[in-house]
mmCIF file of C-alpha atoms in Angstrom:
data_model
loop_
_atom_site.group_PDB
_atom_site.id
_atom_site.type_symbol
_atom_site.label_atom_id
_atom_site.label_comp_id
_atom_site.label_asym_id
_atom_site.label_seq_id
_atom_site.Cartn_x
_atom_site.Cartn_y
_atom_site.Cartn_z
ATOM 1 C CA UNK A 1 7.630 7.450 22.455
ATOM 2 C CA UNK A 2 4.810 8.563 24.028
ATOM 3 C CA UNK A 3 3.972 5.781 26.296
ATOM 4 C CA UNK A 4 6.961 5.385 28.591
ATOM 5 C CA UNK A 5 4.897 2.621 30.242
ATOM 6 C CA UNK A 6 5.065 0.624 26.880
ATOM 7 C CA UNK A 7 8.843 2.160 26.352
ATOM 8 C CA UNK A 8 9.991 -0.067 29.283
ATOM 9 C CA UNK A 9 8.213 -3.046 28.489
ATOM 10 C CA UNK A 10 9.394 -3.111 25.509
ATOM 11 C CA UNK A 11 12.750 -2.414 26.132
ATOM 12 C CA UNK A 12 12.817 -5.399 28.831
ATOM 13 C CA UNK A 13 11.314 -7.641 26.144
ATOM 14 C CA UNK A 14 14.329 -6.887 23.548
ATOM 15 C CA UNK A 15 17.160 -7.184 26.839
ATOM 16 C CA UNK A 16 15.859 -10.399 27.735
ATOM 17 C CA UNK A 17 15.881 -11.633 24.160
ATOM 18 C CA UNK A 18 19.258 -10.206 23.054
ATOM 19 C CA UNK A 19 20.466 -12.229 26.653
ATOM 20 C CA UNK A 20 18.703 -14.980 25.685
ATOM 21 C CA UNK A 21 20.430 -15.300 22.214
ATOM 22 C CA UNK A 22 23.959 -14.220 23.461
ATOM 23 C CA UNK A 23 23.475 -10.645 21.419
ATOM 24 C CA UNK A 24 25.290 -7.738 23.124
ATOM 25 C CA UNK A 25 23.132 -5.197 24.795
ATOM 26 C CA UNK A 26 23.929 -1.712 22.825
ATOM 27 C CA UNK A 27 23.422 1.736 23.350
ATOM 28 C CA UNK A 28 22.343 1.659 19.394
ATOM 29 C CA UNK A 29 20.331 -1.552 19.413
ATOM 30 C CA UNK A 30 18.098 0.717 22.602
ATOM 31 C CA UNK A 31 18.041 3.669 20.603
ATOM 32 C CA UNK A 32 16.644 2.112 17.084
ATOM 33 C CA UNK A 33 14.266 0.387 19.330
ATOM 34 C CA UNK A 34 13.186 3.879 20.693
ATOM 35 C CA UNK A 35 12.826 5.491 17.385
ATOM 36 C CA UNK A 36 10.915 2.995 16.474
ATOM 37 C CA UNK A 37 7.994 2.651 19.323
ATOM 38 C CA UNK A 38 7.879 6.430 18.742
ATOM 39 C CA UNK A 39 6.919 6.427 14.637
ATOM 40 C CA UNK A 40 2.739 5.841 14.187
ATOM 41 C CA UNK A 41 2.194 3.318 11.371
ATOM 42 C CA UNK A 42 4.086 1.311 8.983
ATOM 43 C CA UNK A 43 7.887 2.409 8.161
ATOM 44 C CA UNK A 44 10.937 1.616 6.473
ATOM 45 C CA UNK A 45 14.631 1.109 6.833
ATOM 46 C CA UNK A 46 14.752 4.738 5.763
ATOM 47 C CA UNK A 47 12.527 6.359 7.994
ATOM 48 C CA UNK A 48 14.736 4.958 10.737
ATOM 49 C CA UNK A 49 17.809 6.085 9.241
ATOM 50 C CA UNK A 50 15.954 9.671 8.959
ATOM 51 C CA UNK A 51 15.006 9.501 12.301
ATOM 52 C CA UNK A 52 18.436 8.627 13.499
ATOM 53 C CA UNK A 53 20.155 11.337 12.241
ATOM 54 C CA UNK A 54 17.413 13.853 12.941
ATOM 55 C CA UNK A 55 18.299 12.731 16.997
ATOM 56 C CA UNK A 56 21.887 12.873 16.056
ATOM 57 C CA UNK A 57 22.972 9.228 16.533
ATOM 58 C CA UNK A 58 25.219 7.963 14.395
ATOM 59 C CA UNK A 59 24.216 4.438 13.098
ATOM 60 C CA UNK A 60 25.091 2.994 10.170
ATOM 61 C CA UNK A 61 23.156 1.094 7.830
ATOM 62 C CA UNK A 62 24.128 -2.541 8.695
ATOM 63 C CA UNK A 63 23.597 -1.752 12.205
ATOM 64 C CA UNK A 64 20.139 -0.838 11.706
ATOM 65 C CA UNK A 65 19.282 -3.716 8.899
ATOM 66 C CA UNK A 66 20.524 -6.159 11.857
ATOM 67 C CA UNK A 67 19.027 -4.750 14.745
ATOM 68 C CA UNK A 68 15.660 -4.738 12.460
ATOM 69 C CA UNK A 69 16.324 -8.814 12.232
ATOM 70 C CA UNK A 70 16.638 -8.901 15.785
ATOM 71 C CA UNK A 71 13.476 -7.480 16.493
ATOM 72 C CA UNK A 72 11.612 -9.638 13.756
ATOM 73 C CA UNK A 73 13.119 -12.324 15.403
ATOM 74 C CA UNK A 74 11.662 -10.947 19.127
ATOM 75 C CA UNK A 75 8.484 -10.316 17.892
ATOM 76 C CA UNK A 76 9.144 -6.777 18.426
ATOM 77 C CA UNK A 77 8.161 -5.748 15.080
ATOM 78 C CA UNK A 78 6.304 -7.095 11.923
ATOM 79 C CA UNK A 79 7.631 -6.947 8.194
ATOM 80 C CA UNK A 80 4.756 -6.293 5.697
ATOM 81 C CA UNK A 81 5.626 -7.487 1.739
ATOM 82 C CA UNK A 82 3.915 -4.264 0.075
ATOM 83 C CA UNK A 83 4.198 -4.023 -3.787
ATOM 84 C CA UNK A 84 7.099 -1.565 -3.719
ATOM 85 C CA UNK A 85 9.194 -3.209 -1.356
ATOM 86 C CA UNK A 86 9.163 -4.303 2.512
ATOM 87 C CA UNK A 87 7.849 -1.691 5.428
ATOM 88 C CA UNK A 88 7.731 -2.449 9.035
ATOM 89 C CA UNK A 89 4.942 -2.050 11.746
ATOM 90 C CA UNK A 90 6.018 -2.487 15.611
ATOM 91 C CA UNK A 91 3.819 -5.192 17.063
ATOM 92 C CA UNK A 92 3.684 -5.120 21.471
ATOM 93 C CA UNK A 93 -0.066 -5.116 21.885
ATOM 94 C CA UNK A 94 -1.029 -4.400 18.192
ATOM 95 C CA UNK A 95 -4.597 -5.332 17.246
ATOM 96 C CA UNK A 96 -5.543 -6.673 14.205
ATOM 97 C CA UNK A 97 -6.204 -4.020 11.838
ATOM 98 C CA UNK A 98 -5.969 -3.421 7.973
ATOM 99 C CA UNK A 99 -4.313 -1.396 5.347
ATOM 100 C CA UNK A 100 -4.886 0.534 2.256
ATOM 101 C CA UNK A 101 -1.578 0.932 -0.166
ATOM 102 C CA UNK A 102 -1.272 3.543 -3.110
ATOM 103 C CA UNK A 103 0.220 1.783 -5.903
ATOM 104 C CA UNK A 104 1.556 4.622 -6.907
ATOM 105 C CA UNK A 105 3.092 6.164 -4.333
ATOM 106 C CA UNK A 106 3.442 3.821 -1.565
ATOM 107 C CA UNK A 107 1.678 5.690 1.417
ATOM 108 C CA UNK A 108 -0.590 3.538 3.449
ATOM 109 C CA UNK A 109 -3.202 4.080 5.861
ATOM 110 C CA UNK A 110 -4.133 1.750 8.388
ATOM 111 C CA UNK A 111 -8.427 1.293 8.754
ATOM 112 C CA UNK A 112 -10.426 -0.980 10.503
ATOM 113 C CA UNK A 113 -13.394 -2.298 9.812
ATOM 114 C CA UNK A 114 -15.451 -4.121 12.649
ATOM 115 C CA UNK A 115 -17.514 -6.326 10.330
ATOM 116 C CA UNK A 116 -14.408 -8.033 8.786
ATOM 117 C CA UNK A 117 -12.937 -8.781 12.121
ATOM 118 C CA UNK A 118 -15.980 -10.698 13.010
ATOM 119 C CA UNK A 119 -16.371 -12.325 10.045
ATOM 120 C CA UNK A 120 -12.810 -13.784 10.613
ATOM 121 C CA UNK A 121 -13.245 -14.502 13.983
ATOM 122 C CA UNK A 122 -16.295 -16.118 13.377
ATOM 123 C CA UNK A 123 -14.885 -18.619 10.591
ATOM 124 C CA UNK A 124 -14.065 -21.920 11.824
ATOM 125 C CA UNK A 125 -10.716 -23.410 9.649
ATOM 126 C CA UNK A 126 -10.677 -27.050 8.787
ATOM 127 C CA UNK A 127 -7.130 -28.694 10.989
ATOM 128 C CA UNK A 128 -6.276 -24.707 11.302
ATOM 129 C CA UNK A 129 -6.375 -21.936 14.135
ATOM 130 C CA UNK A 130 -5.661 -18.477 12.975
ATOM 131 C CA UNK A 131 -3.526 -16.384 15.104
ATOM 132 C CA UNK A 132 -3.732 -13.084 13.342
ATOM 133 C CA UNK A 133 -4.434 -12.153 9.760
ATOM 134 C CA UNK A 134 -3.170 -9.415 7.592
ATOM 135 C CA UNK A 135 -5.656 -7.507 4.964
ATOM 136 C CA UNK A 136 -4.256 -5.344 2.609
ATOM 137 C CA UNK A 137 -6.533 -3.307 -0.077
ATOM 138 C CA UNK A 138 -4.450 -1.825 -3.378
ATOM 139 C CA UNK A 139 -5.475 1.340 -4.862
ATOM 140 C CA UNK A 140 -4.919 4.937 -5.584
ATOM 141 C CA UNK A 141 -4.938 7.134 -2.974
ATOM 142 C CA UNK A 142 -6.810 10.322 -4.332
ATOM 143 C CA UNK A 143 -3.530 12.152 -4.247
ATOM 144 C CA UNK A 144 -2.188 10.312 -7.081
ATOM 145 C CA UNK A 145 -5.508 9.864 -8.757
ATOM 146 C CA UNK A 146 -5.834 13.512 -9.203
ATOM 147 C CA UNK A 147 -2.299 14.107 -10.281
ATOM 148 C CA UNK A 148 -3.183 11.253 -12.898
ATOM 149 C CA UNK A 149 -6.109 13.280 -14.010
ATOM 150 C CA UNK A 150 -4.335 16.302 -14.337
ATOM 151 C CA UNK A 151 -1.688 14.945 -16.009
ATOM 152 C CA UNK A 152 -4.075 13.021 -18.738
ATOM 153 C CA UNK A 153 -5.870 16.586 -19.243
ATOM 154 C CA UNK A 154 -2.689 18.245 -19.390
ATOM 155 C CA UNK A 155 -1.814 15.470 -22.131
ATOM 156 C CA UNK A 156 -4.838 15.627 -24.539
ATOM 157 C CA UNK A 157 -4.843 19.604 -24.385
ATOM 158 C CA UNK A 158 -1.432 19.613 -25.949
ATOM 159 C CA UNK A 159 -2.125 17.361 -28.719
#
């Protein structure tokens, strides 16, 4: 993690909640919480396990599933429902921003685009104050869309 400034907060944040909510303070628990804060963008269950292993602490699955509900729970982190299943985004001091998710292959780019944001912010809700909002655009990345091209020539040439 980059920002040791924001490593501490955080790290107070989750010890006061796991104290709060009579959850035992573990070496683990600390150390999926680090490898969290330091991964840029959305990830997934996997991508901690990875990144586990790759620092050469042994977790195992269940421990990281829970400590991933625990931080939900804090606030710590945010769960995004993509099309091919769930991926995470840590949340201490994140703005509002938007993403763009291949269909096919699942990678996603956060972008931001001023004009939305004040549209939003600039809406008035009937009986309703918005908090934050989520925007999430579908596509193929051109990645994929070329590999579908080449695939489609690749196709029609042998037929």
């Amino acid at each position: 993690m980059g920002n040791t400034g924001v490593q501490e907060k955080v790290r107070k944040l989750f010890t006061d909640y796991l104290e709060k909510n009579g959850q035992r303070k573990t070496s683990e628990r600390l150390a999926i919480l680090d490898k969290i804060y330091s991964l840029d963008g959305l990830f997934s269950i996997e991508q901690i396990l990875q990144g586990m292993e790759q620092m050469k602490f042994r977790v195992s699955r269940a421990t990281v599933y829970n400590t991933v509900t625990l931080l939900l729970d804090a606030k710590l982190i945010v769960r995004h429902n993509l099309g091919n299943g769930s991926k995470y985004e840590k949340s201490f001091d994140l703005t509002t921003h938007h993403h763009i998710i291949c269909t096919e292959c699942g990678k996603s780019q956060v972008f931001d685009i001023p004009a939305i944001k004040n549209i939003i912010d600039n809406t008035r809700f009937p009986r309703f104050t918005p908090n934050d909002y989520s925007l999430y655009i579908y596509g193929i990345c051109s990645t994929c869309k070329r590999a579908k091209t080449m695939k489609l020539k690749k196709q029609n040439k042998t037929k």
